[in-house]
């Protein structure tokens, strides 16, 4: 039987506020254990939470950017469970009246097909602390310590409908959400710091059926690669179980990236009853239409709109425009290159090509690129003017990567100016014809491809500086 | 009257007029503690040295001719569920027996700006759960009028200290009557302000939507003064109301002419002690004689108040008290094999019976499958109870009724029957559910010579009218000048 996967994601994203959600402690990552704590986030007896207004603002902006409706009456609830990283033994979260509901994002698959993934809800909540075990897990440790620095860092949880049917779609969805959150500047989305992580729900059903199968859940997946790999593994595992006539058990499984497998962690029978109740220490959140409109107006141009604009304004292909707008930083870099007067298609090619290649090789963000947008734009200008060829430009770019000099200076210092002077080229051509009589004969006897070897020789002798078009023209002319 | 028997406003004048020093006063109170605390057991912690130092500092200030504020240099007691920086806050629970808060509750910050003398932390029912202070994990407090009787609760230590003269004033907290009922049992004045009038920041939570801090004093005048000090919006408590605080002492006028006083018939039915009914009826007659218009009213959902309260408060308590797990503060049980055992053993060993009972009721009411039938229904009935009051207050300015259905009973008499204990709260819990202010003022004695309290209930944020009625009534008789006969006096 052939099966169809049904996948839903719960994405947790830390918001980049300066202070925690219910107290004034800093949210800075990586500080010494238990230095960003106060009575409130430590859950000491007698303390009360007060809502950080920025958290509400960021959550509403995320909701608007993800096409959600904003609930004008919203409230916090207590999600009760015992774990030592949770000092109050409840997590302040939102249950039945989340701040945002009914949104969606569109993803574009590698085959060019666009698919809409619906978002059920977005709610605000506090992050938990971190356990530091003497062993590997709490079970095999003699002692465990708790670092409360992360306790109370604001999170939003974005819950999707089970609208995805392949690991690729799940990855694309998460990438799109990440991109949007970065565009609106509410989250750093640094996955290696746990800023962005997802719980994956997956079940199988016979292809074409509309009945949902039993699902399993994998928690805290924090890389795009792991999203795809964990889902691929889990889909195969479920398929095998079903093929063998077995049943899927509703359970939470952990993804072991080293072994590339998922392992059973907790079955439904042992699932928590969270005993949700309204948080009596926080007043309900009332948001007005005016406030919502003000937040909407403050949003920057979002990826989809920006992509459409690049296609229309600069004639970029959908694919190129999609890549350029996949992150706000890259899109802004592109805009800055264009501002220097550079050709848009060349700019896109250079950004997606050599620039991205160099950044990836050195694991750099585009914002940290040694070649800034202004210099890249100037270099593209030199290509357009014919001062340098595209081939020379690669050398210039490598030089720019290493030195802060302007492309003009590099071209001048290294003598990389393109030879467009026909006389100078003719001299080289003549020499090449004389030295390569065999190729000339081949060409004349009808093997037109032989001209390529001659062009190559001319370019070599000019150290790549001859304008290839001019070389072609002159050679064709001389060979008759 | 002896110094320790005087109300704060009299002592304040004596300090200002240099008739006494704060040190003399503080030493008189400390001597009174030496004399009677063995019988009353109102305190869990006594900070004698700090008190003396505070008194001396105030005396220096007075000697320099500086003006002093109302409570300056006057000794008081703080219920042990209000966090005091550097001094133990135990909530009368073994689980917090060594807990010292690293911060002051907002009311403490406000009080300390006044330079009062803090004598110590007062006994209470563990985590404020109870009405007799018998649920304290450490000691049973005696009622100064008869130390074989309970002082009421849960602020029993605070009320007993004020009645015994071991504190001039005290702070308590009231979740279902925990200020008013002990005030009634001990023959003193106790007020639960409107929910949100006083910041709860630093009050160790029992039931967050019901808890409120308030004064326990020797008379209505002191009550108004202390209410002035502790009231007001606090950015640390988002449920505190953002309303300007009036000068409550302006409400201390002897005039109830034309005021409409509602008498809810539902508060005078089954279980009410005949002495209580007679005494309260006499007080109502007195108010009529003073010019108030008496109106019989109905609060039809009163019968459901206790069941509603005993679902909502345990549900909130179950989560509020989940934090006592032995992980980062408080006591931790020894020799646990793993995490679950550590938490289980800690809570089993260090939490008291009544606390465990309420945690279990609360978790049951919140659990999947029962939530709608219990907790959600309780929230709906809570709204109906509030609507009863809203309707009544369209007709009347204040509502008057007994504070408690009986006077103080013997220690041990009811402790084995939780349900009977819960019924004691019938007259007080409806106000907490509705968020309304109420005061208890002494209005007479039972045939056994135990005090009886008159409860005056007001509209939300209208403590002024309550104080005005309470003051007028108080001044019309002399109960507020009576003192418990205890020790050598
Ligand atoms: Zn904090």
Coordinates of C-alpha atoms in Angstrom, one line a residue, chain B:
Chain B
X1 CA -4.7 52.4 80.0
X2 CA -1.2 51.0 79.9
X3 CA 1.0 52.0 77.0
X4 CA 0.8 48.7 75.2
X5 CA -3.0 48.9 75.4
X6 CA -3.2 52.2 73.6
X7 CA -4.1 52.6 69.9
X8 CA -1.5 53.9 67.5
X9 CA -3.1 57.3 67.0
X10 CA -2.9 58.0 70.8
X11 CA 0.7 56.8 71.0
X12 CA 1.6 58.9 68.0
X13 CA 0.4 62.0 69.7
X14 CA 2.2 61.0 72.9
X15 CA 5.5 60.6 70.9
X16 CA 4.9 64.0 69.1
X17 CA 4.3 65.7 72.5
X18 CA 7.3 63.9 74.0
X19 CA 5.2 62.4 76.7
X20 CA 6.9 59.0 75.9
X21 CA 9.8 57.8 73.8
X22 CA 9.6 55.1 71.2
X23 CA 12.1 53.1 73.3
X24 CA 9.8 53.2 76.4
X25 CA 6.9 52.1 74.3
X26 CA 8.8 49.3 72.5
X27 CA 10.2 48.1 75.9
X28 CA 6.7 48.1 77.3
X29 CA 5.5 46.0 74.4
X30 CA 8.5 43.6 74.7
X31 CA 7.8 43.3 78.5
X32 CA 4.2 42.5 77.7
X33 CA 5.5 39.8 75.4
X34 CA 7.7 38.4 78.2
X35 CA 4.6 38.4 80.4
X36 CA 1.9 36.8 78.1
X37 CA 3.5 35.4 75.0
X38 CA 3.9 32.0 76.7
X39 CA 0.1 31.8 76.8
X40 CA -0.8 33.6 73.6
X41 CA 2.0 32.3 71.3
X42 CA 1.2 34.9 68.7
X43 CA 4.7 35.2 67.3
X44 CA 6.8 32.8 65.2
X45 CA 9.8 35.2 65.1
X46 CA 10.5 38.1 67.5
X47 CA 13.1 40.6 66.3
X48 CA 13.8 42.1 69.7
X49 CA 17.2 43.7 68.9
X50 CA 16.0 45.2 65.6
X51 CA 13.0 46.6 67.3
X52 CA 15.1 48.3 70.0
X53 CA 17.4 49.7 67.4
X54 CA 14.5 51.0 65.3
X55 CA 13.0 52.7 68.4
X56 CA 16.2 54.4 69.4
X57 CA 16.6 55.8 65.8
X58 CA 13.1 57.2 66.0
X59 CA 13.8 58.8 69.4
X60 CA 16.9 60.5 68.0
X61 CA 14.9 61.9 65.2
X62 CA 12.3 63.2 67.6
X63 CA 15.0 64.7 69.8
X64 CA 16.4 66.5 66.8
X65 CA 12.9 68.1 66.3
X66 CA 12.1 66.3 63.1
X67 CA 8.5 65.5 62.3
X68 CA 7.5 61.9 62.4
X69 CA 5.0 60.0 60.3
X70 CA 2.0 58.2 61.7
X71 CA 3.4 54.8 62.5
X72 CA 6.9 56.0 63.2
X73 CA 8.3 54.4 66.3
X74 CA 5.1 52.4 67.0
X75 CA 5.5 48.6 67.4
X76 CA 3.6 46.3 65.1
X77 CA 3.5 42.7 63.9
X78 CA 3.6 41.2 60.4
X79 CA 1.8 38.1 59.4
X80 CA 4.4 35.5 58.5
X81 CA 3.3 35.1 54.9
X82 CA 4.4 38.7 54.1
X83 CA 8.0 38.6 52.8
X84 CA 10.4 40.6 55.0
X85 CA 13.9 40.9 53.7
X86 CA 16.5 39.3 56.0
X87 CA 13.9 38.0 58.5
X88 CA 12.4 34.5 58.2
X89 CA 9.1 34.2 56.3
X90 CA 7.8 30.7 57.1
X91 CA 4.0 30.8 56.3
X92 CA 3.9 28.7 59.5
X93 CA 5.0 25.8 57.3
X94 CA 7.8 23.3 57.9
X95 CA 8.7 23.5 54.2
X96 CA 9.7 27.2 54.7
X97 CA 10.9 26.9 58.3
X98 CA 14.3 28.4 57.4
X99 CA 13.3 30.5 54.4
X100 CA 14.5 34.1 54.4
X101 CA 13.2 36.2 51.6
X102 CA 15.9 38.2 49.7
X103 CA 13.3 41.0 49.1
X104 CA 10.6 43.0 50.9
X105 CA 7.0 42.8 50.0
X106 CA 5.6 46.0 48.6
X107 CA 3.7 46.6 51.8
X108 CA 6.9 46.3 53.8
X109 CA 8.6 48.8 51.6
X110 CA 5.7 51.2 52.1
X111 CA 5.7 50.5 55.9
X112 CA 9.5 50.9 56.2
X113 CA 9.3 54.3 54.7
X114 CA 7.3 55.2 57.8
X115 CA 10.0 53.8 60.2
X116 CA 7.7 51.7 62.4
X117 CA 9.1 49.3 65.0
X118 CA 8.6 45.8 63.7
X119 CA 8.3 43.4 66.6
X120 CA 8.2 40.2 64.6
X121 CA 6.3 37.8 62.4
X122 CA 2.9 36.5 63.5
X123 CA 1.6 33.0 63.6
X124 CA -1.0 31.8 61.2
X125 CA -2.6 28.8 59.7
X126 CA -0.1 27.1 57.4
X127 CA -0.1 29.0 54.1
X128 CA -3.2 30.9 55.4
X129 CA -5.3 27.7 55.1
X130 CA -7.6 27.6 58.0
X131 CA -9.8 29.7 60.4
X132 CA -8.3 28.9 63.8
X133 CA -4.5 29.2 63.5
X134 CA -4.5 25.5 64.6
X135 CA -3.0 24.6 61.3
X136 CA 0.3 26.3 62.1
X137 CA 3.0 23.7 61.9
X138 CA 4.7 25.3 64.9
X139 CA 2.3 26.3 67.6
X140 CA -1.3 27.0 68.5
X141 CA -2.1 30.6 69.3
X142 CA -4.4 31.3 72.2
X143 CA -7.2 33.8 72.1
X144 CA -6.2 36.6 74.6
X145 CA -9.8 36.7 75.9
X146 CA -9.6 33.0 76.9
X147 CA -6.4 31.3 75.9
X148 CA -8.2 27.9 75.7
X149 CA -10.1 29.3 72.7
X150 CA -8.8 29.8 69.2
X151 CA -8.0 33.4 68.0
X152 CA -9.6 32.6 64.7
X153 CA -7.5 32.5 61.5
X154 CA -5.7 32.4 59.4
X155 CA -4.3 35.8 60.7
X156 CA -4.7 34.5 64.2
X157 CA -1.3 35.6 65.4
X158 CA -1.8 39.1 64.1
X159 CA -5.2 39.5 65.8
X160 CA -4.1 37.9 69.0
X161 CA -1.0 40.1 69.3
X162 CA -3.1 43.3 68.9
X163 CA -5.7 42.0 71.4
X164 CA -3.0 41.0 73.9
X165 CA -1.0 44.2 73.7
X166 CA 2.0 42.5 72.2
X167 CA 1.6 44.6 69.1
X168 CA -0.1 48.0 68.7
X169 CA -1.1 47.2 65.1
X170 CA -0.6 44.3 62.7
X171 CA -0.9 43.3 59.1
X172 CA -2.8 40.2 58.1
X173 CA -4.0 38.7 54.9
X174 CA -7.6 37.8 54.0
X175 CA -8.5 35.1 51.4
X176 CA -11.9 34.0 52.7
X177 CA -12.1 35.9 56.0
X178 CA -8.7 35.5 57.4
X179 CA -8.4 39.1 58.7
X180 CA -12.1 39.8 59.6
X181 CA -12.8 36.5 61.4
X182 CA -9.8 36.6 63.8
X183 CA -10.5 40.3 64.4
X184 CA -14.0 39.3 65.4
X185 CA -12.8 36.5 67.6
X186 CA -10.2 38.7 69.3
X187 CA -12.3 41.8 69.7
X188 CA -10.3 44.1 67.5
X189 CA -10.8 45.8 64.1
X190 CA -9.8 44.1 60.9
X191 CA -10.3 45.2 57.3
X192 CA -10.0 43.4 54.0
X193 CA -9.7 46.2 51.4
X194 CA -11.1 45.9 47.9
X195 CA -9.2 43.3 45.8
X196 CA -6.4 45.2 44.1
X197 CA -6.4 48.1 46.6
X198 CA -3.2 46.9 48.3
X199 CA -0.3 45.3 46.4
X200 CA 0.0 41.6 46.8
X201 CA 3.7 41.6 45.7
X202 CA 5.5 39.7 48.4
X203 CA 2.5 38.2 50.0
X204 CA 3.1 34.4 49.7
X205 CA 0.1 33.3 47.5
X206 CA -2.6 31.0 48.8
X207 CA -5.3 31.9 46.3
X208 CA -4.2 34.7 44.1
X209 CA -7.6 35.9 42.9
X210 CA -8.9 36.2 46.5
X211 CA -5.9 37.2 48.6
X212 CA -5.6 40.7 50.0
X213 CA -3.5 42.3 52.7
X214 CA -5.1 44.5 55.3
X215 CA -4.7 46.1 58.7
X216 CA -5.6 44.6 62.1
X217 CA -5.9 47.4 64.7
X218 CA -7.3 48.4 68.1
X219 CA -9.8 50.8 66.5
X220 CA -11.2 52.2 63.3
X221 CA -9.0 55.3 63.4
X222 CA -5.8 53.2 63.3
X223 CA -7.3 51.1 60.5
X224 CA -7.9 54.2 58.3
X225 CA -4.3 55.5 58.9
X226 CA -2.7 52.1 58.1
X227 CA -4.9 51.7 55.0
X228 CA -3.5 55.1 53.8
X229 CA 0.0 53.8 54.1
X230 CA -0.4 50.4 52.4
X231 CA -2.8 51.2 49.6
X232 CA -2.1 52.1 46.0
X233 CA -1.1 50.9 42.5
X234 CA 2.0 48.9 42.4
X235 CA 3.8 48.2 39.0
X236 CA 4.9 44.9 40.5
X237 CA 1.3 43.7 40.9
X238 CA -0.6 44.0 37.6
X239 CA -3.9 43.2 39.5
X240 CA -3.5 46.2 41.7
X241 CA -6.0 48.9 40.8
X242 CA -4.9 52.1 39.1
X243 CA -7.1 54.4 41.1
X244 CA -6.1 57.3 43.2
X245 CA -6.1 56.5 46.9
X246 CA -8.3 58.9 49.0
X247 CA -7.2 60.0 52.5
X248 CA -9.2 57.4 54.4
X249 CA -8.9 59.4 57.7
X250 CA -11.3 61.9 56.1
X251 CA -13.9 59.2 56.3
X252 CA -13.7 59.2 60.1
X253 CA -16.8 61.2 60.7
X254 CA -19.6 60.4 63.1
X255 CA -22.5 60.6 60.7
X256 CA -24.6 57.8 59.1
X257 CA -27.8 59.9 58.7
X258 CA -29.6 58.9 55.5
X259 CA -27.2 56.1 54.7
X260 CA -28.9 53.0 53.5
X261 CA -27.8 49.9 55.3
X262 CA -28.7 46.6 53.8
X263 CA -29.4 43.5 56.0
X264 CA -29.0 40.3 53.9
X265 CA -31.6 37.8 55.2
X266 CA -29.4 34.9 54.0
X267 CA -26.8 35.7 56.6
X268 CA -29.0 35.2 59.6
X269 CA -30.1 31.7 59.0
X270 CA -28.9 28.2 59.9
X271 CA -25.9 27.6 62.1
X272 CA -25.8 31.2 63.5
X273 CA -25.1 31.4 67.2
X274 CA -28.0 33.0 69.2
X275 CA -25.6 35.4 71.0
X276 CA -24.1 36.5 67.6
X277 CA -27.5 37.1 66.1
X278 CA -28.7 39.0 69.2
X279 CA -25.6 41.2 69.3
X280 CA -25.5 41.9 65.6
X281 CA -29.2 42.8 65.6
X282 CA -28.6 45.2 68.5
X283 CA -25.8 46.8 66.5
X284 CA -28.2 47.2 63.6
X285 CA -30.7 48.9 65.9
X286 CA -28.0 51.2 67.0
X287 CA -27.2 52.2 63.5
X288 CA -30.9 52.9 62.9
X289 CA -31.0 55.0 66.0
X290 CA -28.0 56.9 64.7
X291 CA -30.0 57.8 61.6
X292 CA -29.2 55.1 59.1
X293 CA -32.0 53.6 57.0
X294 CA -32.2 49.9 57.4
X295 CA -33.2 47.9 54.3
X296 CA -33.8 44.2 54.2
X297 CA -32.0 42.8 51.1
X298 CA -31.5 39.4 49.5
X299 CA -28.2 37.9 48.3
X300 CA -29.8 34.7 46.8
X301 CA -26.6 32.9 45.8
X302 CA -25.1 33.1 49.3
X303 CA -25.7 29.4 49.9
X304 CA -23.3 28.5 47.0
X305 CA -20.4 30.7 48.3
X306 CA -18.7 28.1 50.4
X307 CA -18.7 25.4 47.7
X308 CA -17.5 28.0 45.2
X309 CA -14.8 29.2 47.5
X310 CA -13.6 25.7 48.3
X311 CA -13.2 24.9 44.6
X312 CA -11.5 28.1 43.4
X313 CA -9.2 28.6 46.4
X314 CA -7.8 25.1 46.4
X315 CA -7.4 25.1 42.6
X316 CA -5.3 28.3 42.8
X317 CA -3.5 27.0 45.8
X318 CA -2.6 23.7 44.1
X319 CA -0.6 25.5 41.5
X320 CA 0.7 28.3 43.8
X321 CA 2.1 25.7 46.2
X322 CA 3.6 23.5 43.4
X323 CA 6.8 25.5 43.7
X324 CA 7.6 23.9 47.1
X325 CA 9.5 21.0 45.6
X326 CA 12.8 21.1 47.5
X327 CA 14.8 22.1 44.4
X328 CA 16.1 25.6 45.0
X329 CA 14.8 26.8 48.3
X330 CA 12.9 25.6 51.3
X331 CA 13.4 22.2 52.9
X332 CA 14.3 19.1 51.0
X333 CA 13.8 15.5 52.1
X334 CA 16.9 13.4 52.5
X335 CA 17.8 10.1 50.8
X336 CA 15.6 10.3 47.8
X337 CA 16.6 7.8 45.0
X338 CA 15.5 10.1 42.2
X339 CA 13.8 13.3 41.3
X340 CA 10.2 12.1 41.6
X341 CA 11.0 10.6 45.0
X342 CA 12.7 13.8 46.1
X343 CA 9.7 15.9 45.3
X344 CA 7.2 13.4 46.7
X345 CA 9.1 12.9 49.9
X346 CA 9.7 16.6 50.4
X347 CA 6.1 17.5 50.0
X348 CA 4.8 14.6 52.0
X349 CA 7.2 15.3 54.9
X350 CA 7.1 19.1 55.1
X351 CA 3.5 20.1 54.1
X352 CA 0.7 19.9 56.7
X353 CA -2.5 17.9 56.5
X354 CA -4.9 20.8 55.6
X355 CA -2.5 22.1 53.0
X356 CA -2.3 18.6 51.4
X357 CA -6.1 18.3 51.5
X358 CA -6.6 21.5 49.6
X359 CA -3.8 20.7 47.1
X360 CA -5.6 17.4 46.3
X361 CA -9.0 19.1 46.1
X362 CA -7.5 21.7 43.8
X363 CA -5.7 19.3 41.5
X364 CA -8.8 17.2 41.3
X365 CA -11.0 20.1 40.3
X366 CA -8.5 21.1 37.6
X367 CA -7.9 17.7 36.1
X368 CA -9.0 16.6 32.7
X369 CA -12.6 15.6 32.7
X370 CA -13.5 17.4 35.9
X371 CA -12.5 21.0 35.0
X372 CA -15.9 21.9 33.5
X373 CA -17.9 20.3 36.2
X374 CA -16.0 21.9 39.1
X375 CA -13.7 24.7 38.4
X376 CA -15.5 26.3 35.4
X377 CA -18.8 26.0 37.2
X378 CA -17.3 27.6 40.3
X379 CA -16.2 30.5 38.2
X380 CA -19.7 30.9 36.8
X381 CA -21.2 30.9 40.3
X382 CA -18.6 33.3 41.4
X383 CA -20.0 35.7 38.8
X384 CA -23.5 35.2 40.1
X385 CA -22.4 36.0 43.6
X386 CA -20.8 39.2 42.4
X387 CA -24.0 40.1 40.6
X388 CA -26.0 39.6 43.8
X389 CA -23.9 42.3 45.4
X390 CA -24.0 44.6 42.4
X391 CA -27.8 44.4 42.5
X392 CA -27.9 45.0 46.3
X393 CA -25.6 48.0 46.0
X394 CA -28.1 49.6 43.6
X395 CA -30.3 49.8 46.7
X396 CA -28.0 50.3 49.6
X397 CA -24.7 52.0 50.6
X398 CA -23.3 49.3 52.8
X399 CA -24.3 45.8 53.9
X400 CA -24.2 44.8 57.5
X401 CA -24.1 41.3 58.9
X402 CA -22.2 39.1 61.4
X403 CA -18.5 38.5 60.6
X404 CA -18.6 34.9 61.8
X405 CA -21.6 32.7 62.7
X406 CA -20.1 32.0 66.2
X407 CA -17.7 33.5 68.7
X408 CA -14.3 31.9 69.2
X409 CA -14.5 28.2 70.1
X410 CA -12.2 25.9 72.0
X411 CA -8.9 24.8 70.6
X412 CA -9.4 21.3 69.2
X413 CA -13.1 21.6 69.1
X414 CA -13.6 21.7 65.3
X415 CA -10.2 20.7 64.0
X416 CA -11.1 17.1 63.2
X417 CA -14.1 18.2 61.1
X418 CA -12.9 20.2 58.1
X419 CA -16.4 20.6 56.7
X420 CA -17.7 22.3 59.9
X421 CA -14.6 24.5 59.8
X422 CA -15.4 25.5 56.3
X423 CA -19.0 26.5 57.2
X424 CA -17.5 29.1 59.6
X425 CA -16.5 31.1 56.5
X426 CA -20.1 31.5 55.3
X427 CA -20.3 35.3 56.1
X428 CA -16.8 36.2 54.9
X429 CA -16.0 34.3 51.7
X430 CA -18.7 36.0 49.5
X431 CA -16.7 39.3 49.7
X432 CA -13.5 37.7 48.6
X433 CA -15.3 36.0 45.7
X434 CA -16.8 39.4 44.7
X435 CA -13.6 41.4 45.4
X436 CA -15.4 43.7 47.8
X437 CA -14.0 45.5 50.9
X438 CA -15.3 44.6 54.4
X439 CA -14.4 45.4 58.0
X440 CA -15.1 43.7 61.3
X441 CA -15.6 45.9 64.3
X442 CA -16.3 44.7 67.9
X443 CA -20.1 44.8 68.7
X444 CA -20.4 43.0 72.0
X445 CA -19.8 39.7 73.8
X446 CA -21.2 36.2 74.0
X447 CA -22.6 34.8 77.3
X448 CA -19.1 33.3 77.8
X449 CA -17.7 36.8 77.4
X450 CA -16.0 36.2 74.1
X451 CA -16.0 39.1 71.6
X452 CA -18.4 39.3 68.6
X453 CA -17.7 41.2 65.4
X454 CA -20.0 43.2 63.2
X455 CA -19.1 43.0 59.5
X456 CA -19.7 46.0 57.3
X457 CA -19.4 45.4 53.5
X458 CA -19.0 48.1 51.0
X459 CA -18.9 48.7 47.2
X460 CA -15.7 48.0 45.4
X461 CA -13.2 50.8 46.2
X462 CA -15.6 52.4 48.7
X463 CA -13.7 51.7 51.9
X464 CA -14.6 55.3 52.9
X465 CA -18.2 54.6 53.5
X466 CA -17.4 51.4 55.4
X467 CA -15.0 53.4 57.6
X468 CA -17.5 56.1 58.2
X469 CA -20.2 53.6 59.3
X470 CA -17.7 51.6 61.4
X471 CA -16.3 54.8 63.0
X472 CA -19.8 56.1 63.8
X473 CA -20.8 52.8 65.3
X474 CA -17.6 52.5 67.3
X475 CA -17.9 56.0 68.8
X476 CA -21.5 55.3 69.8
X477 CA -20.3 52.6 72.3
X478 CA -17.1 51.6 74.1
X479 CA -16.1 48.1 73.0
X480 CA -13.0 49.5 71.3
X481 CA -11.8 50.6 74.7
X482 CA -12.2 47.1 76.2
X483 CA -9.0 45.0 76.6
X484 CA -8.6 41.3 77.1
X485 CA -7.9 40.4 80.7
X486 CA -4.6 38.5 80.5
X487 CA -1.5 38.2 82.6
X488 CA -1.3 40.6 85.5
X489 CA -3.5 43.4 84.1

